[in-house]
Amino acid sequence: MKFFKKLAPAVALALCFGIGGCGDTSFSVKLGYNDGTLPNEDGTLFYREYDESLFYRNDLTLKKVADPSVIYVEEGEYAGKLFLYGTSNTLSVRGIGVWQSDDGVHWDSYGVAFEPETASWGYSSLWAPEVIYDGAGKYYMTYSARNSNTIAAGGKYYGNTYIGLAVSDSPAGPFVQWTGTNADGAEIGLGDPIFDPAKITAVDGVACEAGHYARYRFLDSSLFADGDELYMYFSRGKDRYNVLTPGDDYAYGKETSEIWGVKMKDFSTPDYSTVTRLTKVGYNTVDGETEADYNDIDRERASADQINEAPQMYKRDGVYYLTYSVGGTTSNFYSVAQALGSSPLGPFTKLNKADGGLVLGTEMNWIQAAGTGHHSFTPIGDELFIFHHEGADRYTIDSENRAIAYDRAGMAENSKGQKVLAANGPTSYSLQPLPAAISGYKNIAPEAEVSVSGLKEGSDKKWLTDGFFASHLTGVVGETEFDAGTTAEISLRWKEYRTVGALLLYNSIDYDKTFYRIARISLSVRTASGATGTAVADNAAFPFDETTNYSSQQLMFAGSNLVLDFNDIEVNGITITFRAPRSEGSVAVGDICVLGK
C-alpha cells in the first residue's frame, strides 16, 4: 500500500500562496510534507508506508535466494527492468531461478532460468550464477555445480565442483548449457564443464604438472569484459575434508579459498596458461609473508574459515577493482572487500579498513543486518548499485534462508589519494532514494553551492554533498561536524530554479553526535506565475526510534535519515538551521540528498 504521493506545501501554493495576490514577490508559507512514518499504537513512529515512486526500503521481500547476479536491461522488450539470478533454496539448488523487478525491492518470479539436462556433468548444487550481456543479443551465464549425477558416476568430473556456461537470447531465459567446439578445437558436450582445472598449464606464469589441480574446487565464477578482451574470475577452494597434497600450505580442518583469474579466448575457452592467483587470505598481496603486510579485514572476518570468494571486477579510470567476499557465508561478518590493481590479472593489493577496504559489511554489535556479502555491482542508468544477500531475519545468517537487498555505491577518495569503491550501507529500515533512472529524480545537492556556519574546527563541509553517508566509524567516508551549543546553518544554492520533490538529511553514524530535530528548513521557491518566497518547515523531528537506532547499545543504523517528501516545487535555495542540544562535543550530518530534476 502506498501513501498518497505527497502532502502539498500548502493549499495556497497552487493559488500563488494567496499573499497579496499572484503578483506578490515575497511570501512565507508553511511547508507540508510526508516523512514516511506512521504512529504505532504506543505513540512511537515506524516506517510502514511511503511514496514508492521516489523511495525504496530494504524489506528483504525476496527470501530463500542467495548469491545474486543482477542486470539492468536498457533496451528491447525488457527495457527498464531488473533481472536477478541466484542460488535458489526453493529449487533445492537443482536449478537457477530468475526474478524481475521494477524497483529492486518487489520481485516477480520468472521461474527457472536454467536447469541442466539429465546427462549434464553438473546436476546438483547449482550455485552462484553470474550473467553478462555481450552487447549483440546473447546473455551468458556462468555457474558452479557439483557433479553428483549417478549417470556420470566414476567419470573424471564426478564428485567435485566445477564451472559451467549457459546461454540465452533473453534475460528472462531459458538458458541452455553451452556445447560445441571451443576456440582450442576441443569438443565440449553436456558432460563437460567449460573450465577443467586438470588442463591448467601454468599458475602465475610458472609451468605446472598436468592434472595437479584436478581435484580442487572451482566455483563462484564471473566474467569481465575489458574492451575486446574477456576474463573470468573465480574462487579456488578446498574443503576441510579434502586434503589433496601432504604439506599443503593450508591448515587441515579449515575451509579455504582464494581468488584466481584467467584470460578467456572467448566465452567458452579459458587460456589455461594465464591462470593467476590474485589473493592470499590474511595478506594484502599474494606474496605477503610478514605481519607488515597483513590485511585487517581478513584477520577480523576470515579467521574461522580462511575464505576469499565470490569475485567481481570493476574498472574505473584505468584502475581495476577486484571485489570479493570475506569469511564464511554463514558468518554474520560475511562482507565485501576490495583490492586494487593496474591490469585485469593484477597484481592486486588489498586495502585495509581505514583505506576503504571494507566496501560493504556489518559490525560486531549490529542487529539490523547480518552476513551482507556475495555481491553484484549493477549500473542502473548513470548510477552504480551493489546487490547482495543477507540473513532474512536481520540478526543471523542462515544458509537456508537468505534474502536480497541493495544499496548505492560509487567512488570515494581515501587519505592516500586513491579512488576506491564505497557503498551507502548496508541499510535496513530507512528510506533510500530509488535509482534516478527509475524515479526520474536525482540527487542535485552535489550541484549546489554550499555555505555553512557553526562548523567545528577541522571539519569540512564537503561531506554534506559528496553523495555518501558514513556506514562505519572507520573508513573513507566522513561527516560534517558542527560545534555543540551553537546555532548552525547550512545553505545550498543553485544557479537556476530546480524542480524538487524531497529532501533527506542523514544523521551521524556516531550515536554521540546525532541530531534530534532541525529547527527550521526554509526553501526559496517560485510559483508558476513567477511569485517568489519561502516555504518553511519548523521543528522537523528525526525519528529517533527502533527503525533508526539501538539505544541500549548506543548504536545508530547506517543510512538513518530525516525525510521531507512534498509536492514538486521550483526551488533555487535551501537553508537548514539547527541548534546542537549539547554543551560540549559536536553534532554531525552525514549527507544531504535533494531529489530534483
Coordinates of C-alpha atoms in Angstrom, one line a residue, residues 49-433:
E49 CA 4.1 3.3 4.2
Y50 CA 5.9 5.7 1.9
D51 CA 6.0 7.1 -1.6
E52 CA 7.2 4.2 -3.7
S53 CA 7.6 6.4 -6.7
L54 CA 10.6 8.1 -5.0
F55 CA 11.9 5.8 -2.4
Y56 CA 12.7 2.2 -1.6
R57 CA 13.4 0.3 1.6
N58 CA 15.2 -3.0 2.1
D59 CA 12.3 -5.0 3.3
L60 CA 14.0 -8.3 2.3
T61 CA 11.0 -9.4 0.3
L62 CA 12.9 -11.9 -1.8
K63 CA 13.9 -14.8 0.5
K64 CA 15.5 -18.2 0.2
V65 CA 17.7 -16.7 -2.6
A66 CA 21.4 -16.0 -2.3
D67 CA 24.5 -15.1 -4.4
P68 CA 22.6 -12.6 -6.6
S69 CA 23.6 -11.5 -10.1
V70 CA 21.6 -8.5 -11.2
I71 CA 21.5 -6.8 -14.6
Y72 CA 19.6 -3.7 -15.7
V73 CA 18.2 -4.0 -19.2
E74 CA 18.5 -0.8 -21.2
E75 CA 16.8 -1.7 -24.5
G76 CA 14.4 -4.0 -26.1
E77 CA 11.4 -5.8 -24.8
Y78 CA 12.5 -5.6 -21.1
A79 CA 14.0 -2.1 -21.2
G80 CA 14.0 -0.5 -17.7
K81 CA 13.7 -3.9 -16.0
L82 CA 16.0 -5.5 -13.4
F83 CA 16.6 -9.2 -13.7
L84 CA 18.1 -11.2 -10.8
Y85 CA 19.6 -14.7 -10.9
G86 CA 20.6 -16.5 -7.8
T87 CA 21.2 -19.7 -5.8
S88 CA 17.7 -20.9 -5.1
N89 CA 16.8 -22.9 -2.0
T90 CA 13.2 -23.1 -3.3
L91 CA 14.7 -25.1 -6.3
S92 CA 16.8 -27.2 -3.9
V93 CA 19.8 -25.8 -5.8
R94 CA 19.0 -28.1 -8.7
G95 CA 18.3 -25.1 -11.0
I96 CA 18.9 -21.4 -11.3
G97 CA 15.9 -19.1 -10.6
V98 CA 15.2 -15.7 -12.3
W99 CA 13.2 -12.8 -10.9
Q100 CA 12.2 -9.5 -12.4
S101 CA 11.7 -6.2 -10.7
D102 CA 10.9 -2.5 -11.5
D103 CA 12.4 -1.1 -8.2
G104 CA 14.8 -3.7 -6.8
V105 CA 12.5 -4.5 -3.9
H106 CA 9.4 -6.1 -5.3
W107 CA 10.4 -9.2 -7.3
D108 CA 8.2 -11.3 -9.6
S109 CA 9.4 -14.9 -10.3
Y110 CA 10.0 -15.7 -13.9
G111 CA 10.5 -19.4 -12.9
V112 CA 13.6 -21.4 -13.7
A113 CA 16.2 -19.6 -15.8
F114 CA 18.4 -22.7 -16.1
E115 CA 18.1 -26.4 -15.3
P116 CA 20.7 -28.9 -16.5
E117 CA 19.7 -31.9 -18.6
T118 CA 19.9 -35.3 -17.0
A119 CA 23.1 -36.1 -19.0
S120 CA 24.9 -32.9 -17.8
W121 CA 28.1 -33.0 -15.8
G122 CA 26.7 -30.6 -13.3
Y123 CA 23.4 -31.9 -11.9
S124 CA 23.3 -30.7 -8.3
S125 CA 24.5 -27.8 -6.1
L126 CA 23.9 -25.2 -8.8
W127 CA 25.4 -22.1 -7.1
A128 CA 26.4 -18.5 -7.8
P129 CA 25.2 -17.7 -11.3
E130 CA 26.6 -14.7 -13.0
V131 CA 25.1 -13.2 -16.1
I132 CA 26.7 -10.9 -18.6
Y133 CA 25.3 -9.4 -21.8
D134 CA 27.6 -9.5 -24.8
G135 CA 26.0 -6.4 -26.5
A136 CA 25.0 -8.5 -29.5
G137 CA 21.8 -10.2 -28.3
K138 CA 23.3 -13.0 -26.2
Y139 CA 23.2 -13.4 -22.4
Y140 CA 25.9 -15.7 -21.0
M141 CA 25.6 -17.3 -17.5
T142 CA 28.5 -18.9 -15.7
Y143 CA 27.6 -21.1 -12.7
S144 CA 29.1 -23.5 -10.2
A145 CA 27.8 -27.1 -9.9
R146 CA 28.8 -30.4 -8.3
N147 CA 28.9 -33.5 -10.4
S148 CA 26.9 -35.9 -8.3
N149 CA 24.9 -37.3 -11.2
T150 CA 24.9 -41.0 -11.0
I151 CA 24.9 -41.2 -14.8
A152 CA 28.4 -39.8 -14.7
A153 CA 29.5 -41.7 -11.5
G154 CA 33.1 -42.7 -11.8
G155 CA 33.8 -40.2 -14.6
K156 CA 36.6 -37.7 -14.5
Y157 CA 34.4 -34.9 -13.1
Y158 CA 32.4 -36.9 -10.6
G159 CA 32.2 -35.7 -7.1
N160 CA 33.7 -32.3 -7.4
T161 CA 32.7 -28.7 -8.1
Y162 CA 33.3 -27.0 -11.5
I163 CA 32.3 -24.0 -13.6
G164 CA 29.8 -24.3 -16.4
L165 CA 28.4 -22.0 -19.1
A166 CA 24.8 -21.5 -20.3
V167 CA 23.5 -19.0 -22.9
S168 CA 20.1 -17.4 -23.7
D169 CA 18.7 -14.9 -26.2
S170 CA 16.6 -13.3 -23.5
P171 CA 17.4 -12.0 -19.9
A172 CA 14.3 -13.9 -18.9
G173 CA 15.7 -17.2 -20.1
P174 CA 15.6 -20.1 -20.6
F175 CA 19.3 -20.6 -20.6
V176 CA 20.8 -23.7 -22.2
Q177 CA 24.1 -25.3 -21.4
W178 CA 26.7 -24.3 -23.9
T179 CA 28.0 -27.1 -26.1
G180 CA 30.1 -27.1 -29.2
T181 CA 33.7 -26.7 -30.4
N182 CA 35.6 -24.1 -28.4
A183 CA 38.4 -21.9 -29.6
D184 CA 41.0 -24.6 -28.9
G185 CA 39.2 -27.0 -31.1
A186 CA 38.0 -29.1 -28.2
E187 CA 34.5 -30.6 -28.3
I188 CA 32.5 -29.5 -25.2
G189 CA 29.5 -31.7 -24.6
L190 CA 26.8 -32.0 -21.9
G191 CA 29.3 -34.0 -19.9
D192 CA 32.0 -31.3 -19.8
P193 CA 32.4 -28.1 -17.7
I194 CA 33.9 -25.1 -19.6
F195 CA 36.8 -24.8 -17.1
D196 CA 38.7 -28.1 -16.5
P197 CA 41.4 -27.5 -13.8
A198 CA 43.2 -30.6 -14.9
K199 CA 44.2 -28.6 -18.0
I200 CA 45.9 -25.7 -16.1
T201 CA 49.4 -25.5 -17.6
A202 CA 50.7 -22.6 -15.5
V203 CA 49.9 -20.6 -12.4
D204 CA 51.3 -17.1 -12.0
G205 CA 53.3 -17.7 -15.2
V206 CA 55.1 -20.8 -13.8
A207 CA 54.5 -24.1 -15.6
C208 CA 52.8 -26.8 -13.6
E209 CA 52.4 -30.5 -13.9
A210 CA 49.3 -31.6 -15.9
G211 CA 46.4 -32.6 -13.6
H212 CA 47.9 -31.1 -10.5
Y213 CA 44.8 -29.0 -9.8
A214 CA 42.3 -31.6 -11.0
R215 CA 40.7 -32.2 -7.6
Y216 CA 40.5 -28.6 -6.4
R217 CA 37.1 -26.9 -6.3
F218 CA 36.5 -24.1 -8.6
L219 CA 33.3 -22.0 -8.1
D220 CA 31.8 -18.5 -7.8
S221 CA 32.8 -17.5 -11.3
S222 CA 32.2 -14.2 -13.0
L223 CA 33.0 -12.8 -16.5
F224 CA 34.5 -9.4 -17.1
A225 CA 34.8 -7.7 -20.5
D226 CA 37.8 -5.3 -20.7
G227 CA 37.3 -3.8 -24.2
D228 CA 37.8 -6.6 -26.6
E229 CA 39.4 -8.9 -24.0
L230 CA 37.5 -11.2 -21.7
Y231 CA 38.5 -12.5 -18.3
M232 CA 36.9 -14.9 -15.8
Y233 CA 37.4 -14.8 -12.1
F234 CA 36.6 -17.5 -9.6
S235 CA 37.3 -19.0 -6.2
R236 CA 39.8 -21.8 -6.0
G237 CA 38.6 -23.7 -2.9
K238 CA 39.5 -26.7 -0.9
D239 CA 37.1 -28.0 1.8
R240 CA 38.2 -29.2 5.2
Y241 CA 37.6 -32.9 4.3
N242 CA 39.7 -32.9 1.1
V243 CA 43.4 -32.8 1.9
L244 CA 44.9 -33.1 -1.6
T245 CA 48.6 -32.8 -1.1
P246 CA 50.7 -33.6 2.0
G247 CA 52.3 -30.5 3.3
D248 CA 49.9 -28.2 1.5
D249 CA 50.1 -24.6 2.7
Y250 CA 46.6 -24.7 4.1
A251 CA 45.8 -26.0 7.6
Y252 CA 43.8 -29.2 7.7
G253 CA 40.4 -28.7 9.3
K254 CA 39.6 -25.3 7.8
E255 CA 37.6 -24.3 4.8
T256 CA 40.0 -22.3 2.5
S257 CA 39.6 -20.4 -0.7
E258 CA 41.3 -17.6 -2.6
I259 CA 40.6 -15.6 -5.8
W260 CA 42.1 -16.7 -9.1
G261 CA 41.6 -15.4 -12.6
V262 CA 42.2 -16.4 -16.2
K263 CA 42.1 -14.7 -19.5
M264 CA 39.4 -16.1 -21.9
K265 CA 39.8 -16.7 -25.6
D266 CA 36.1 -16.4 -25.9
F267 CA 33.1 -17.1 -23.6
S268 CA 33.8 -20.9 -23.6
T269 CA 37.6 -21.1 -23.8
P270 CA 40.0 -20.4 -21.0
D271 CA 43.6 -19.7 -21.8
Y272 CA 45.0 -22.1 -19.2
S273 CA 48.5 -20.7 -19.5
T274 CA 47.3 -17.4 -18.0
V275 CA 45.8 -18.7 -14.7
T276 CA 46.8 -16.4 -11.9
R277 CA 46.3 -16.4 -8.2
L278 CA 45.1 -12.9 -7.1
T279 CA 44.6 -13.1 -3.3
K280 CA 46.1 -14.7 -0.3
V281 CA 43.9 -14.8 2.8
G282 CA 45.3 -12.7 5.6
Y283 CA 47.6 -10.6 3.5
N284 CA 47.4 -7.6 1.3
T285 CA 49.3 -9.2 -1.6
V286 CA 49.7 -12.8 -2.8
D287 CA 53.4 -12.8 -1.9
G288 CA 52.8 -11.2 1.5
E289 CA 54.7 -13.1 4.2
T290 CA 55.1 -10.8 7.1
E291 CA 52.9 -9.1 9.6
A292 CA 53.7 -5.8 8.0
D293 CA 51.6 -6.9 5.0
Y294 CA 48.6 -8.2 7.0
N295 CA 45.1 -7.4 5.9
D296 CA 43.0 -6.4 8.9
I297 CA 39.6 -7.2 7.2
D298 CA 40.7 -10.8 6.5
R299 CA 42.1 -11.1 10.1
E300 CA 38.9 -9.8 11.5
R301 CA 36.4 -11.5 9.2
A302 CA 38.1 -14.6 7.8
S303 CA 39.5 -16.1 10.9
A304 CA 37.2 -19.1 11.3
D305 CA 37.4 -20.2 7.7
Q306 CA 40.2 -18.7 5.5
I307 CA 38.0 -17.5 2.7
N308 CA 38.2 -15.0 -0.1
E309 CA 35.4 -15.8 -2.6
A310 CA 32.7 -14.5 -4.9
P311 CA 34.9 -12.2 -7.0
Q312 CA 33.7 -9.4 -9.3
M313 CA 35.8 -7.0 -11.3
Y314 CA 35.1 -3.3 -11.8
K315 CA 37.2 -0.8 -13.8
R316 CA 37.3 2.9 -13.5
D317 CA 39.8 5.4 -15.0
G318 CA 42.4 2.6 -15.7
V319 CA 42.2 1.1 -12.2
Y320 CA 41.0 -2.5 -11.7
Y321 CA 38.9 -3.1 -8.6
L322 CA 38.8 -6.7 -7.5
T323 CA 35.9 -7.0 -5.2
Y324 CA 35.2 -10.3 -3.3
S325 CA 33.6 -11.7 -0.1
V326 CA 35.5 -12.3 3.1
G327 CA 34.8 -15.1 5.6
G328 CA 32.3 -17.9 5.7
T329 CA 28.8 -17.4 4.1
T330 CA 27.2 -18.4 7.4
S331 CA 29.1 -15.8 9.4
N332 CA 27.4 -12.6 10.5
F333 CA 30.7 -10.9 9.5
Y334 CA 30.5 -12.1 5.8
S335 CA 31.4 -8.9 3.9
V336 CA 32.6 -7.4 0.6
A337 CA 36.2 -6.2 0.4
Q338 CA 38.3 -4.8 -2.4
A339 CA 41.8 -4.9 -3.8
L340 CA 43.3 -2.5 -6.5
G341 CA 45.4 -3.4 -9.5
S342 CA 46.6 -1.9 -12.8
S343 CA 45.8 -4.8 -15.0
P344 CA 43.0 -7.4 -15.2
L345 CA 45.2 -10.2 -13.6
G346 CA 47.0 -8.0 -11.2
P347 CA 49.0 -8.0 -9.1
F348 CA 46.4 -6.7 -6.7
T349 CA 46.8 -5.0 -3.3
K350 CA 44.1 -5.3 -0.8
L351 CA 43.1 -2.2 1.2
N352 CA 42.9 -2.2 5.0
K353 CA 39.7 -0.9 6.6
A354 CA 40.9 2.6 7.2
D355 CA 41.8 3.0 3.5
G356 CA 38.4 1.8 2.3
G357 CA 39.0 -2.0 2.1
L358 CA 35.6 -2.8 3.5
V359 CA 33.1 -2.0 0.7
L360 CA 30.0 -3.4 2.4
G361 CA 29.7 -5.2 5.8
T362 CA 28.4 -5.2 9.3
E363 CA 29.9 -4.6 12.7
M364 CA 30.1 -6.9 15.7
N365 CA 27.1 -5.4 17.6
W366 CA 24.8 -4.8 14.7
I367 CA 21.2 -6.1 15.0
Q368 CA 19.8 -4.6 11.8
A369 CA 21.7 -6.7 9.2
A370 CA 23.9 -9.8 9.1
G371 CA 26.1 -11.5 6.6
T372 CA 25.9 -8.9 3.8
G373 CA 28.0 -10.5 1.1
H374 CA 28.3 -12.2 -2.2
H375 CA 27.5 -9.1 -4.2
S376 CA 26.7 -7.9 -7.7
F377 CA 27.7 -4.4 -8.9
T378 CA 24.9 -3.2 -11.2
P379 CA 24.9 0.0 -13.2
I380 CA 21.4 1.5 -13.4
G381 CA 21.4 4.5 -15.7
D382 CA 24.3 6.7 -14.6
E383 CA 24.4 5.3 -11.0
L384 CA 26.1 2.2 -9.5
F385 CA 24.4 -0.1 -7.1
I386 CA 25.5 -3.1 -5.1
F387 CA 23.1 -6.0 -4.6
H388 CA 23.9 -8.7 -2.0
H389 CA 22.3 -11.3 0.2
E390 CA 22.0 -11.2 3.9
G391 CA 20.2 -13.0 6.7
A392 CA 16.5 -12.9 6.2
D393 CA 15.8 -12.3 9.9
R394 CA 18.5 -9.5 10.0
Y395 CA 20.1 -11.0 13.1
T396 CA 21.8 -14.1 11.8
I397 CA 22.9 -15.5 8.5
D398 CA 21.2 -18.8 7.7
S399 CA 22.3 -20.6 4.5
E400 CA 18.8 -21.9 4.1
N401 CA 17.1 -18.5 4.4
R402 CA 19.0 -15.6 2.9
A403 CA 17.4 -12.6 1.3
I404 CA 18.2 -9.9 -1.2
A405 CA 19.0 -6.2 -0.5
Y406 CA 20.7 -3.4 -2.4
D407 CA 22.4 0.0 -1.8
R408 CA 24.1 2.8 -3.7
A409 CA 27.7 2.6 -4.5
G410 CA 30.3 4.9 -6.1
M411 CA 33.8 6.2 -5.9
A412 CA 35.3 7.9 -2.9
E413 CA 38.8 9.1 -2.1
N414 CA 40.9 7.8 0.8
S415 CA 43.6 9.6 2.8
K416 CA 46.2 8.3 0.3
G417 CA 44.5 9.9 -2.6
Q418 CA 43.3 6.6 -4.1
K419 CA 39.9 6.4 -5.6
V420 CA 38.1 3.5 -4.1
L421 CA 34.7 1.8 -4.2
A422 CA 32.4 2.7 -1.4
A423 CA 28.8 1.8 -0.6
N424 CA 26.0 3.6 1.2
G425 CA 25.0 0.8 3.5
P426 CA 24.1 -1.8 4.3
T427 CA 20.8 -0.1 5.0
S428 CA 17.8 -1.7 6.7
Y429 CA 14.7 0.2 7.8
S430 CA 15.5 3.6 6.4
L431 CA 14.0 5.1 3.2
Q432 CA 16.5 5.5 0.4
P433 CA 16.1 7.3 -3.0

